[in-house]
Tab-separated table of C-alpha atoms in Angstrom:
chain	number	residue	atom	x	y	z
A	1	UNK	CA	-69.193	8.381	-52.553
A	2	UNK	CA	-68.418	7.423	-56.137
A	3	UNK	CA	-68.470	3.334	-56.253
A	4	UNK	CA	-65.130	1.325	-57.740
A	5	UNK	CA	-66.236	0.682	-60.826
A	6	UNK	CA	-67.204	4.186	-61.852
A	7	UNK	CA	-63.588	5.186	-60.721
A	8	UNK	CA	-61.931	1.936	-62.693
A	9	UNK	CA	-63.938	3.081	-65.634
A	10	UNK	CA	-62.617	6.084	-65.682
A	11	UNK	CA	-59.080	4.901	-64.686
A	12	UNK	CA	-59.206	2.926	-67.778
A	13	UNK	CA	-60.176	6.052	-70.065
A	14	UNK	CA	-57.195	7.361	-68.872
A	15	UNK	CA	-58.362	9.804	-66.280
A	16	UNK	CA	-55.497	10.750	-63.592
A	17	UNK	CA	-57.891	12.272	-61.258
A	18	UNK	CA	-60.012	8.872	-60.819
A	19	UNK	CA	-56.682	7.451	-60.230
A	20	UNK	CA	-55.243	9.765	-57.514
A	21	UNK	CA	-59.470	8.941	-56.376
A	22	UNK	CA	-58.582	5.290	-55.767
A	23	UNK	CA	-55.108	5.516	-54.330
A	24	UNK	CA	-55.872	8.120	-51.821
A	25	UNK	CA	-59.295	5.620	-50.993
A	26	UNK	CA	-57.265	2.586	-50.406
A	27	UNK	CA	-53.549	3.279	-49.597
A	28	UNK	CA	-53.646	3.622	-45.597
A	29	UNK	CA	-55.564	0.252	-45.203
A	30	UNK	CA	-53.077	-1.830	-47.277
A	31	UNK	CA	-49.989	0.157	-45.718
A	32	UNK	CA	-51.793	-1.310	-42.189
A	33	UNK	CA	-52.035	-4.707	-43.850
A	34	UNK	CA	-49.004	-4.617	-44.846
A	35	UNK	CA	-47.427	-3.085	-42.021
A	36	UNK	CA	-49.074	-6.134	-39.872
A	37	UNK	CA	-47.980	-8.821	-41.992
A	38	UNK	CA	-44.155	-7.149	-42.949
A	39	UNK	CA	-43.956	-5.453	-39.606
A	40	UNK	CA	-41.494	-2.517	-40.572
A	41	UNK	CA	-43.208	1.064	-41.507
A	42	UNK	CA	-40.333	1.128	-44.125
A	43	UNK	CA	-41.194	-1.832	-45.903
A	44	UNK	CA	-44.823	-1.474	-45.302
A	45	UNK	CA	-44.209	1.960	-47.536
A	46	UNK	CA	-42.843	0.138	-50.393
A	47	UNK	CA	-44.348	-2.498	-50.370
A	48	UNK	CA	-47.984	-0.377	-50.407
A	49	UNK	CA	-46.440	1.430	-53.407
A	50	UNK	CA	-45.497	-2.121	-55.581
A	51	UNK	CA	-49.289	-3.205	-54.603
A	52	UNK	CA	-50.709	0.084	-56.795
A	53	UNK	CA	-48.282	-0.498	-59.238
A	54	UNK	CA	-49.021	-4.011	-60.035
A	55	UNK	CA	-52.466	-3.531	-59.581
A	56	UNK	CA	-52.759	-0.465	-62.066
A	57	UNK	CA	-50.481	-2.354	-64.503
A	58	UNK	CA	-52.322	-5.648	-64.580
A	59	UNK	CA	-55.542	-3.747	-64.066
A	60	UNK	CA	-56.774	-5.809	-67.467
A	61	UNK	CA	-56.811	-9.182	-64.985
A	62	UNK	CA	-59.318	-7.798	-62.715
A	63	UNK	CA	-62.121	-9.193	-63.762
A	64	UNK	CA	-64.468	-8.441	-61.187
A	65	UNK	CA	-65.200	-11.746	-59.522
A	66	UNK	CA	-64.792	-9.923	-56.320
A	67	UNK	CA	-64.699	-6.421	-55.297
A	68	UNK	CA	-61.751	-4.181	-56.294
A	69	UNK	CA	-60.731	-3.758	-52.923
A	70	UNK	CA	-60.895	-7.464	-52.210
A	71	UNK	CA	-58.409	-7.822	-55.155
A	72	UNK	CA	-56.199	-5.157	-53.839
A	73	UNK	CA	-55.883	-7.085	-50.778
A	74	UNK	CA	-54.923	-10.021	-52.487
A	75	UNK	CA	-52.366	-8.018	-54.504
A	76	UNK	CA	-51.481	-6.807	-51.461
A	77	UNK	CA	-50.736	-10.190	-49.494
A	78	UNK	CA	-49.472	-11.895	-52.660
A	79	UNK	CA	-46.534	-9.217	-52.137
A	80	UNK	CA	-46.317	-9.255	-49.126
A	81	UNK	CA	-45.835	-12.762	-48.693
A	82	UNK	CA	-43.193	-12.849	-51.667
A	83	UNK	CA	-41.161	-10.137	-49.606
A	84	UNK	CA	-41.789	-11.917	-46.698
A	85	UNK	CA	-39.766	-15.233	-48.672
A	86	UNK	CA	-37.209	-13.060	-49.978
A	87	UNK	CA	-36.192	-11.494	-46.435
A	88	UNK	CA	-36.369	-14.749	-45.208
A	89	UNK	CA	-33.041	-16.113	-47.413
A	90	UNK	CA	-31.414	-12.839	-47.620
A	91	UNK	CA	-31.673	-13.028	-43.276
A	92	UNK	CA	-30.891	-17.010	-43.574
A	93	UNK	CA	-27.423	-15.953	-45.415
A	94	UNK	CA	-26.400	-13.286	-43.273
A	95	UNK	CA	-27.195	-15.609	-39.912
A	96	UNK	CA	-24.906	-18.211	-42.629
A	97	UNK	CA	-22.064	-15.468	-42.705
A	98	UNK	CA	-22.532	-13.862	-39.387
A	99	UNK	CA	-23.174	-16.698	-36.725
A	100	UNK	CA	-24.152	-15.187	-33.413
A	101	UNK	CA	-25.060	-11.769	-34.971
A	102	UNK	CA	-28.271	-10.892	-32.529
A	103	UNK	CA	-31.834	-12.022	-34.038
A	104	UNK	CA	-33.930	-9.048	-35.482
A	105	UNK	CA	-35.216	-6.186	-33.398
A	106	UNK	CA	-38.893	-5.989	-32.236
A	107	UNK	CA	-39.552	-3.096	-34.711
A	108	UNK	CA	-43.277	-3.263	-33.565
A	109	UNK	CA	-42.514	-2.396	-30.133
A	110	UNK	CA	-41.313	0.889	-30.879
A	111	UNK	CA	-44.406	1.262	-32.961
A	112	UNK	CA	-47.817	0.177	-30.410
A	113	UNK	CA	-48.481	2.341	-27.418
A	114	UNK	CA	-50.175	0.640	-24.214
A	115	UNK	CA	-48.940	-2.397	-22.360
A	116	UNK	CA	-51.791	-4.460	-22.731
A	117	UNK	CA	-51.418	-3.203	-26.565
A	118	UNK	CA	-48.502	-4.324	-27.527
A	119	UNK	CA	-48.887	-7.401	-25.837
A	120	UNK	CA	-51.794	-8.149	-27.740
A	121	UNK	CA	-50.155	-7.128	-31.165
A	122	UNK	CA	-47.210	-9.270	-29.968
A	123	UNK	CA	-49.207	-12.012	-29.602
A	124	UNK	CA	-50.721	-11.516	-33.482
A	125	UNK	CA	-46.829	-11.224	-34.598
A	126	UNK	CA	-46.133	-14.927	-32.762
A	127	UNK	CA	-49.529	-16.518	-34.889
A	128	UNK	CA	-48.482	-18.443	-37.912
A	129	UNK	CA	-48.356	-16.425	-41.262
A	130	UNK	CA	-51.651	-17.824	-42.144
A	131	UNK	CA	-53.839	-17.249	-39.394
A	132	UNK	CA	-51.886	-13.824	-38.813
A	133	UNK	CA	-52.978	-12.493	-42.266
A	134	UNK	CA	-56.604	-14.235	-41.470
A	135	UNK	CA	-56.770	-12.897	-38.012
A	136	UNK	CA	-56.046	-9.004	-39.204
A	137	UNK	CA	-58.260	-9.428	-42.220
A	138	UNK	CA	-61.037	-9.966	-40.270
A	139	UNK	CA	-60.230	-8.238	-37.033
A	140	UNK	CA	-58.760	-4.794	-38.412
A	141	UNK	CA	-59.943	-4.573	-42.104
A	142	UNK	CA	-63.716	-6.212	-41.537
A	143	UNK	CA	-63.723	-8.367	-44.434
A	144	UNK	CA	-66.036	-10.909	-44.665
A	145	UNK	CA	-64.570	-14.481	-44.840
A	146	UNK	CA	-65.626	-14.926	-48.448
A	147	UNK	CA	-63.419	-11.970	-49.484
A	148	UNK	CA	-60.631	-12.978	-47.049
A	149	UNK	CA	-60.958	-16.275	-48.974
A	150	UNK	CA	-60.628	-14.320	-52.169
A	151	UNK	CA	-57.698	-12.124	-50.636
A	152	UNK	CA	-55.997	-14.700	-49.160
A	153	UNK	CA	-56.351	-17.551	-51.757
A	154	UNK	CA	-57.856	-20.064	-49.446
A	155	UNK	CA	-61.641	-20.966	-49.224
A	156	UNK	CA	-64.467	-18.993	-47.418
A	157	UNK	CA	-64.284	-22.413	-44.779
A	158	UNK	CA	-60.516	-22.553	-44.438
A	159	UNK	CA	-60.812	-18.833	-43.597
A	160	UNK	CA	-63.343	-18.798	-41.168
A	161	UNK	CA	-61.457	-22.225	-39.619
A	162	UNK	CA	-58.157	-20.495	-39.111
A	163	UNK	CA	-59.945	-17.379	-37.966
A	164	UNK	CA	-61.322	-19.662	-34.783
A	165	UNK	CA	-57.948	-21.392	-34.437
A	166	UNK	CA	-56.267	-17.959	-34.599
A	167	UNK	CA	-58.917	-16.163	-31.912
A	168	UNK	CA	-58.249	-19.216	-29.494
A	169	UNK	CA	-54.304	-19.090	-29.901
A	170	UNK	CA	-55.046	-15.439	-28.707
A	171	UNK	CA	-57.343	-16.149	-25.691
A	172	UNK	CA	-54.733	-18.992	-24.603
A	173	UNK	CA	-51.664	-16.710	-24.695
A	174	UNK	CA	-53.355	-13.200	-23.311
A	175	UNK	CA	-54.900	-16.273	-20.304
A	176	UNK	CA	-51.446	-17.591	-19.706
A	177	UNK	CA	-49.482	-14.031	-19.601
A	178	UNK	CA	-52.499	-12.824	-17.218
A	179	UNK	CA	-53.627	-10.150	-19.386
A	180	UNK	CA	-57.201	-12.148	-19.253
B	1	UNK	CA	-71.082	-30.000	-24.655
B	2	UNK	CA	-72.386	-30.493	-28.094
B	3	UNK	CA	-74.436	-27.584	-27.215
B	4	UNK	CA	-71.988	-24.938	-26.660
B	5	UNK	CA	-69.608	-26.106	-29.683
B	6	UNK	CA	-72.437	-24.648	-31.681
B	7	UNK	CA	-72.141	-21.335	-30.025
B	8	UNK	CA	-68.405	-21.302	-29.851
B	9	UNK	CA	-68.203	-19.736	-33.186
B	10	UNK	CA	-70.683	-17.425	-33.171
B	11	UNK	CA	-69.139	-15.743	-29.890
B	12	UNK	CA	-65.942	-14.749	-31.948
B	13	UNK	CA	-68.223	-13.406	-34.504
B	14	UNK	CA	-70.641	-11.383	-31.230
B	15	UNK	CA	-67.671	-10.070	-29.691
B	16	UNK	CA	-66.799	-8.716	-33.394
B	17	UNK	CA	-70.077	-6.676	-33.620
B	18	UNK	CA	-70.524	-8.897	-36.630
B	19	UNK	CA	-73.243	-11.583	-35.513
B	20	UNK	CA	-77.158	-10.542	-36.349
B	21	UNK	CA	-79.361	-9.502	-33.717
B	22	UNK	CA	-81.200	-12.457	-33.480
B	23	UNK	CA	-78.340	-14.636	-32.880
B	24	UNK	CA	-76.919	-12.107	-30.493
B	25	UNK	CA	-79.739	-13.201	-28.528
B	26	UNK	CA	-79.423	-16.252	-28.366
B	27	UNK	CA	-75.542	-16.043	-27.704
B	28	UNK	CA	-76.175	-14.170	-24.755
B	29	UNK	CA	-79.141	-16.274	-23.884
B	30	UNK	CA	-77.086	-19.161	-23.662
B	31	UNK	CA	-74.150	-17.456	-21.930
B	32	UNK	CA	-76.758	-16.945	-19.061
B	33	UNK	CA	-77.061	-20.410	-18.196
B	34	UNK	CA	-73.731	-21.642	-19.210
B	35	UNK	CA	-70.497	-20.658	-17.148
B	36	UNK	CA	-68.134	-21.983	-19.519
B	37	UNK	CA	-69.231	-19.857	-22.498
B	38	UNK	CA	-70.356	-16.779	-20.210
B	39	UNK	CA	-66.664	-16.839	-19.500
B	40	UNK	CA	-65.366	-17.770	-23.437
B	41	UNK	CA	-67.694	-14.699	-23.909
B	42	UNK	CA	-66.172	-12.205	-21.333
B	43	UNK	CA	-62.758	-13.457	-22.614
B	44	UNK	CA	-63.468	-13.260	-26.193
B	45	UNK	CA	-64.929	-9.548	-25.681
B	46	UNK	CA	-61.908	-8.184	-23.598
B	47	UNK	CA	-59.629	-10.302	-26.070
B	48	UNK	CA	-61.163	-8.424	-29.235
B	49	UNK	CA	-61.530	-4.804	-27.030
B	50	UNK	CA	-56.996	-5.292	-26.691
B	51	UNK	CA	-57.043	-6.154	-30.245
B	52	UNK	CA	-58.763	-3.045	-31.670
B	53	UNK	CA	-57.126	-0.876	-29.031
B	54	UNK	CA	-53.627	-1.996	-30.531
B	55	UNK	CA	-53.642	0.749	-32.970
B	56	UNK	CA	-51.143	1.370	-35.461
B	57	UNK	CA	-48.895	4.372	-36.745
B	58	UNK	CA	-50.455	6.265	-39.822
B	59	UNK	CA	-48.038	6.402	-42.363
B	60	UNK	CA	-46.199	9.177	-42.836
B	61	UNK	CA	-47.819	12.665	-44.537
B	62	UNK	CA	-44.762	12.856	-47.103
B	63	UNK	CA	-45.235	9.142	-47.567
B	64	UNK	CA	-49.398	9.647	-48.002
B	65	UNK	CA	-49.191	12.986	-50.161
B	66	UNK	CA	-46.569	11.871	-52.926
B	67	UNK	CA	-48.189	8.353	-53.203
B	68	UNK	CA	-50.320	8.560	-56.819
B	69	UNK	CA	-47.502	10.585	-58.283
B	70	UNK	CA	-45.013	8.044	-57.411
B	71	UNK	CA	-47.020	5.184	-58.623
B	72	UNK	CA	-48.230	6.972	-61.550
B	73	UNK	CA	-44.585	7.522	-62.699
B	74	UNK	CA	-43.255	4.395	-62.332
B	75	UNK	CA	-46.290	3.248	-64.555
B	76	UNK	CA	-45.603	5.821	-66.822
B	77	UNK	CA	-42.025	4.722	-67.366
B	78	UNK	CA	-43.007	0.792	-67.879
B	79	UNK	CA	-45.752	2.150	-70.733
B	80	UNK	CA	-48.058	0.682	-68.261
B	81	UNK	CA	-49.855	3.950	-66.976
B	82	UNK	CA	-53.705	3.958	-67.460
B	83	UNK	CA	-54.938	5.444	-70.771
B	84	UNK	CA	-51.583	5.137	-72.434
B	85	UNK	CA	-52.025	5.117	-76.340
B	86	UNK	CA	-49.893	2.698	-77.150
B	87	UNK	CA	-50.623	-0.250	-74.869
B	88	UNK	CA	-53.358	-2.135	-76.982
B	89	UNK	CA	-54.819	-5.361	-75.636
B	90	UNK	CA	-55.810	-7.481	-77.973
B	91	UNK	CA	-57.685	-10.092	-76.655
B	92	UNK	CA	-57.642	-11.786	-73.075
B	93	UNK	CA	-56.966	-15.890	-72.517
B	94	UNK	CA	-59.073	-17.567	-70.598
B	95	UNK	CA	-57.009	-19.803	-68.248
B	96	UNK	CA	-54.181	-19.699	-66.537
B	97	UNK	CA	-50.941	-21.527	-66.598
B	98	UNK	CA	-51.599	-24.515	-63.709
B	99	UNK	CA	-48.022	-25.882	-62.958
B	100	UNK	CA	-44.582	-24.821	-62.352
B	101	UNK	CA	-43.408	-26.904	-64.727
B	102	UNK	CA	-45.800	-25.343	-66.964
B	103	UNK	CA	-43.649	-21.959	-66.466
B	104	UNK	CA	-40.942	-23.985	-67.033
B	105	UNK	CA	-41.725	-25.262	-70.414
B	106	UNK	CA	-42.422	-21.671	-70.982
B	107	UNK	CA	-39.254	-20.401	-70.323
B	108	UNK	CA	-38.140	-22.744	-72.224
B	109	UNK	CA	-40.071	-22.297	-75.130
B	110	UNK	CA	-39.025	-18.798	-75.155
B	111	UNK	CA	-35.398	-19.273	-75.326
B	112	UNK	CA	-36.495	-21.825	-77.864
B	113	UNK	CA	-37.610	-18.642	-79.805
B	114	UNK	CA	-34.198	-17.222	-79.457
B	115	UNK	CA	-32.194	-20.177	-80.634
B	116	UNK	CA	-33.878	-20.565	-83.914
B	117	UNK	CA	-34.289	-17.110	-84.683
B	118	UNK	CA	-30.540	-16.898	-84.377
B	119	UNK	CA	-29.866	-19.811	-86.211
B	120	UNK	CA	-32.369	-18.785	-88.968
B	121	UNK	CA	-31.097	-15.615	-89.484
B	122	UNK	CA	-27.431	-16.780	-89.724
B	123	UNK	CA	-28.667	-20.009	-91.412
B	124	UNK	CA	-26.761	-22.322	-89.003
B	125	UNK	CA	-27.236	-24.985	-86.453
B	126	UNK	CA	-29.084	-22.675	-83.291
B	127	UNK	CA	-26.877	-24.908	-81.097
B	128	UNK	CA	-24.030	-23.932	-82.780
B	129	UNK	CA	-24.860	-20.432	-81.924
B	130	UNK	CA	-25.181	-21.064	-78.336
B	131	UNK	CA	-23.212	-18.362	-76.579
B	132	UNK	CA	-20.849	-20.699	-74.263
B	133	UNK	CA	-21.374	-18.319	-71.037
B	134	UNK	CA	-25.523	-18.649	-71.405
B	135	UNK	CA	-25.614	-22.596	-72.129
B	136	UNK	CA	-29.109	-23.046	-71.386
B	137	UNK	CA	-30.059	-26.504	-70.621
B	138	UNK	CA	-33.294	-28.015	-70.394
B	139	UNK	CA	-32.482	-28.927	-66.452
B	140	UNK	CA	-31.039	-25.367	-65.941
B	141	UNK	CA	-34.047	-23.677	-67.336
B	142	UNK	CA	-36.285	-25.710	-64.770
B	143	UNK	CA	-33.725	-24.759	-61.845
B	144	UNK	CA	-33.570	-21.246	-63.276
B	145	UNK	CA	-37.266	-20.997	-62.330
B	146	UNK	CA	-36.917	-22.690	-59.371
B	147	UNK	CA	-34.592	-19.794	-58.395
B	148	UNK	CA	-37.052	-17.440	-59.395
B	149	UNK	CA	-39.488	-18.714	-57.087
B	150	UNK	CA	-38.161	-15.555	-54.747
B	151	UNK	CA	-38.116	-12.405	-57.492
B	152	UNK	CA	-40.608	-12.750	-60.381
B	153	UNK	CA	-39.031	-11.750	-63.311
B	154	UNK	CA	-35.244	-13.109	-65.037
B	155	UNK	CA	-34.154	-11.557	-68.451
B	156	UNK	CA	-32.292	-13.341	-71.400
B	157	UNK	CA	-29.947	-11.829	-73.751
B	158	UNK	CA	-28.459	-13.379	-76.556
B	159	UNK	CA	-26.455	-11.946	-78.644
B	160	UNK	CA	-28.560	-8.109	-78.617
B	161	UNK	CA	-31.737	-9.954	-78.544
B	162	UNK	CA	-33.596	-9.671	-75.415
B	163	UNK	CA	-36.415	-11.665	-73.357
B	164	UNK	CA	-37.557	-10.817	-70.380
B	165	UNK	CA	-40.031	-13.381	-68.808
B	166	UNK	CA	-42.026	-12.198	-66.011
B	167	UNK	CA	-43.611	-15.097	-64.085
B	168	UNK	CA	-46.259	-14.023	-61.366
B	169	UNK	CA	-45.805	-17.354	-59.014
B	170	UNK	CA	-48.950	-16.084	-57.018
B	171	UNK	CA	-51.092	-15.717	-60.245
B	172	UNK	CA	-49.605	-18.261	-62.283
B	173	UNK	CA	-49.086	-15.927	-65.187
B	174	UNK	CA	-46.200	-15.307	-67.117
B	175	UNK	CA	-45.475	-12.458	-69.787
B	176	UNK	CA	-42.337	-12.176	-72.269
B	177	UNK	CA	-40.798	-9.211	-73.505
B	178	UNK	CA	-39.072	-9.598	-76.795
B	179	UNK	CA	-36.549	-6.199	-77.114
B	180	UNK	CA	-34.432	-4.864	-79.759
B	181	UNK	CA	-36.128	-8.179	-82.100
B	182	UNK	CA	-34.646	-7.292	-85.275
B	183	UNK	CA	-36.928	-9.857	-86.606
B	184	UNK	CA	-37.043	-10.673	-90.622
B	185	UNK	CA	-39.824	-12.662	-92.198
B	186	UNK	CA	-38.556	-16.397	-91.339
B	187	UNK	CA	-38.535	-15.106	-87.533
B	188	UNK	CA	-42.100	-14.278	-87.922
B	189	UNK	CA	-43.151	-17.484	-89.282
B	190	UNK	CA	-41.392	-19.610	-86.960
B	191	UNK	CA	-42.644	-17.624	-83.923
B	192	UNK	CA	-45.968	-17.795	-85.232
B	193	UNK	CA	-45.728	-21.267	-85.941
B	194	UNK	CA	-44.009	-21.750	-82.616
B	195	UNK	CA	-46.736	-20.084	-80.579
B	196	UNK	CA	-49.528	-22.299	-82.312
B	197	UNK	CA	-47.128	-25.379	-81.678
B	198	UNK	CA	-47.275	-24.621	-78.049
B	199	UNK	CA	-50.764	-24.198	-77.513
B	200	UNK	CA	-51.739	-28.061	-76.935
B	201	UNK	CA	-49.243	-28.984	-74.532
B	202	UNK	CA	-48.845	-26.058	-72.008
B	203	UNK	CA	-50.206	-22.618	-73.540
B	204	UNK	CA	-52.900	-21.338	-71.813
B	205	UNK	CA	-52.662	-17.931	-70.833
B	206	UNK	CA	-49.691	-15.393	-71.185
B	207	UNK	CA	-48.949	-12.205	-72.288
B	208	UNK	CA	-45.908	-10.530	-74.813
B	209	UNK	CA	-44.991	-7.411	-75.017
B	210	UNK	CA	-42.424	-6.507	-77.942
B	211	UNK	CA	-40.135	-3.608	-77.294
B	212	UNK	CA	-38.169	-1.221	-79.478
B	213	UNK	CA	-39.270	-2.987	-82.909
B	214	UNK	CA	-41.479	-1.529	-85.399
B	215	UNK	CA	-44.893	-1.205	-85.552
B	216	UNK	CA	-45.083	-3.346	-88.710
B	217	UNK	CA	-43.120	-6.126	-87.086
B	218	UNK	CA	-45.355	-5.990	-84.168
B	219	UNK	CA	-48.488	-6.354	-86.151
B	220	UNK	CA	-47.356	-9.287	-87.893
B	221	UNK	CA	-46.553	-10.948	-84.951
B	222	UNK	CA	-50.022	-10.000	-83.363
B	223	UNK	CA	-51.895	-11.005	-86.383
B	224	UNK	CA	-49.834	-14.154	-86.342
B	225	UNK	CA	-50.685	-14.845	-82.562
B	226	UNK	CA	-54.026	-13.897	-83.216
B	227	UNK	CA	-54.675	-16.925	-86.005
B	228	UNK	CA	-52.615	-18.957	-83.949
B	229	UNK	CA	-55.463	-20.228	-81.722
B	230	UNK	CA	-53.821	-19.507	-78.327
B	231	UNK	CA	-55.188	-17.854	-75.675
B	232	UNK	CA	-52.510	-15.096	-74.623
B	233	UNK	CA	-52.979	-11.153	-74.250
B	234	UNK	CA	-50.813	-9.609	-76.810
B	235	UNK	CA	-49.797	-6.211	-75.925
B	236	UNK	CA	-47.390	-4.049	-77.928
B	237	UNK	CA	-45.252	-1.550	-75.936
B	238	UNK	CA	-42.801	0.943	-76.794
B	239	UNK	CA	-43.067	-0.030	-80.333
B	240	UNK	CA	-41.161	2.382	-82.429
């Protein structure tokens, strides 16, 4: 397989093929990230889309410190979490104008097959944003923590810290519900 | 107690698949003689086994399939697509902008721009120029960004001339967009002057694109940004 650079070389002499190369390399595991951290397949779409386009357009920032898919992660979250403070006003206003209006579906229900499945995911939904992102990084997308620190802006030890507070919010609740 | 602290850790990490053999070992060594981490360990593998098995939807083929084209087009139409001719970076800063109120100062350095360059050009007062719907104030720049904290870019028009400042709160960058400049000699001068002014206090790192002005225009202000001694990408786009 042809390594990242090669590709962003040739991305950067202007060579669509190399780019269609990357997209098609990378898009399903930040539609997963994002689908874990925005938790709507709809979203998760667009918001995989902005992550190529503001990675492609700022591709003169990447100055390989880390790997490209490490950056694309962080491009990745960074959007993520911006959506994430977005929804959260735009949902604070309409609770403002419609008081009583029923909290927002469990979208990821209708999405995870398997009791002990969803509970799980559930249970990753109900972690703080943090740990959450943390949690998946190193659970689903096997980064180490020195590129989660990358990804997620935080240090290799703050990583690997929330990763073991994360893990044992997870044993606790799967031990109380009986799943354990 | 002290003991098993130490292998705590390293459990998560065995019940990952991602702890070397030799520690693996030991791990399980330990586990042997210790009930309370035999059963962290039984609880930590069944924990991570529920995990993995909670497997997500692919995204959808249409979604998959149409991906690079989309992307590639909405690069295309921002003059942003890889390879395009006419997006020439001229030289990359350093740093980047460390404080909001950095950005702020930014912001409001770049109406700054706008103010003089319409005062120049009419020879008057800039504040007497001051459309009375946009009256920009030092205080409502600063809670302008402050607003902006949730979108990432806000655009400025006065009077046909046209900024757009993008700020990137995640990378603490910023880029302006000056549009439709129809920018005579004075203008240059005071922007390059203006830019170099800037640099000590809270320049460190941004970028400008210039759109819809021409080519000869754009290069002055380039050269100008260039001998400036800032550290900012300049990038003409779009220029006619």
């Amino acid at each position: 397989m042809i390594d990242d650079v090669r590709l962003l070389e040739r991305v950067e002499a202007g060579e669509r093929g190399a780019f269609d190369d990357l997209v098609e390399k990378y898009h399903r595991e930040i539609y997963f990230l994002a689908l874990r951290i925005v938790k709507n397949e709809e979203d998760a779409e667009e918001l995989t889309q902005q992550t190529f386009v503001k990675a492609f357009s700022k591709l003169d920032t990447f100055r390989g410190k880390s790997s490209f898919k490490t950056w694309l992660y962080q491009v990745a979250i960074n959007g993520c979490r911006s959506f994430l403070r977005a929804r959260k006003q735009v949902y604070e206003l309409n609770e403002e104008i419609a008081t009583g209006r029923e909290s927002s579906p469990d979208p990821l229900g209708k999405m995870i097959k398997g009791e002990t499945a969803l509970a799980a995911a559930k249970m990753i939904q109900e972690l703080p944003e943090k740990q959450r992102i943390i949690v998946s990084l190193r659970v689903f997308h096997e980064l180490s923590y020195a590129d989660i620190g990358e990804a997620a802006d935080c240090s290799e030890q703050t990583a690997k810290v929330n990763f073991h507070y994360g893990i044992e919010n997870l044993r606790k609740k799967l031990r109380e519900n009986g799943t354990l | 107690m002290g003991r098993c602290e130490k292998y705590r850790e390293q459990i998560a990490e065995l019940a990952l698949g991602a702890l070397p053999d030799g520690e693996c070992a030991e791990v399980k060594a330990h586990a042997a003689e210790c009930g309370a981490c035999a059963t962290l360990l039984e609880e930590t593998m069944a924990l991570m086994a529920t995990l993995k098995s909670a497997e997500l939807p692919e995204p959808r083929a249409e979604f998959s399939a149409g991906l690079a084209d989309r992307v590639y087009g909405e690069l295309k139409k921002s003059g942003a697509a890889p390879g395009d001719t006419n997006v020439i970076p001229m030289r990359r800063g350093s740093g980047h902008l460390k404080t909001l109120s950095a950005l702020a100062a930014m912001l409001l350095l770049a109406v700054g721009f706008l103010f003089v360059m319409k005062g120049m050009r009419g020879g008057e007062d800039p504040a007497a120029n001051l459309p009375t719907d946009r009256d920009f104030t030092e205080t409502e720049i600063a809670d302008e960004v402050a607003r902006m904290m949730g979108s990432d870019s806000i655009e400025i028009v006065l009077d046909g001339v046209e900024v757009e400042a993008t700020v990137d709160f995640n990378e603490l960058s910023l880029a302006f967009v000056f549009r439709d400049a129809d920018l005579g000699d004075e203008d240059m001068e005071w922007l390059e002057a203006g830019l170099a002014g800037s640099d000590e206090n809270y320049t460190d790192d941004f970028d400008v694109f210039f759109d819809n002005i021409t080519e000869e225009e754009a290069r002055e202000i380039l050269e100008g940004l260039e001998n400036s001694g800032t550290e900012q990408t300049a990038v003409p786009r779009g220029v006619s």
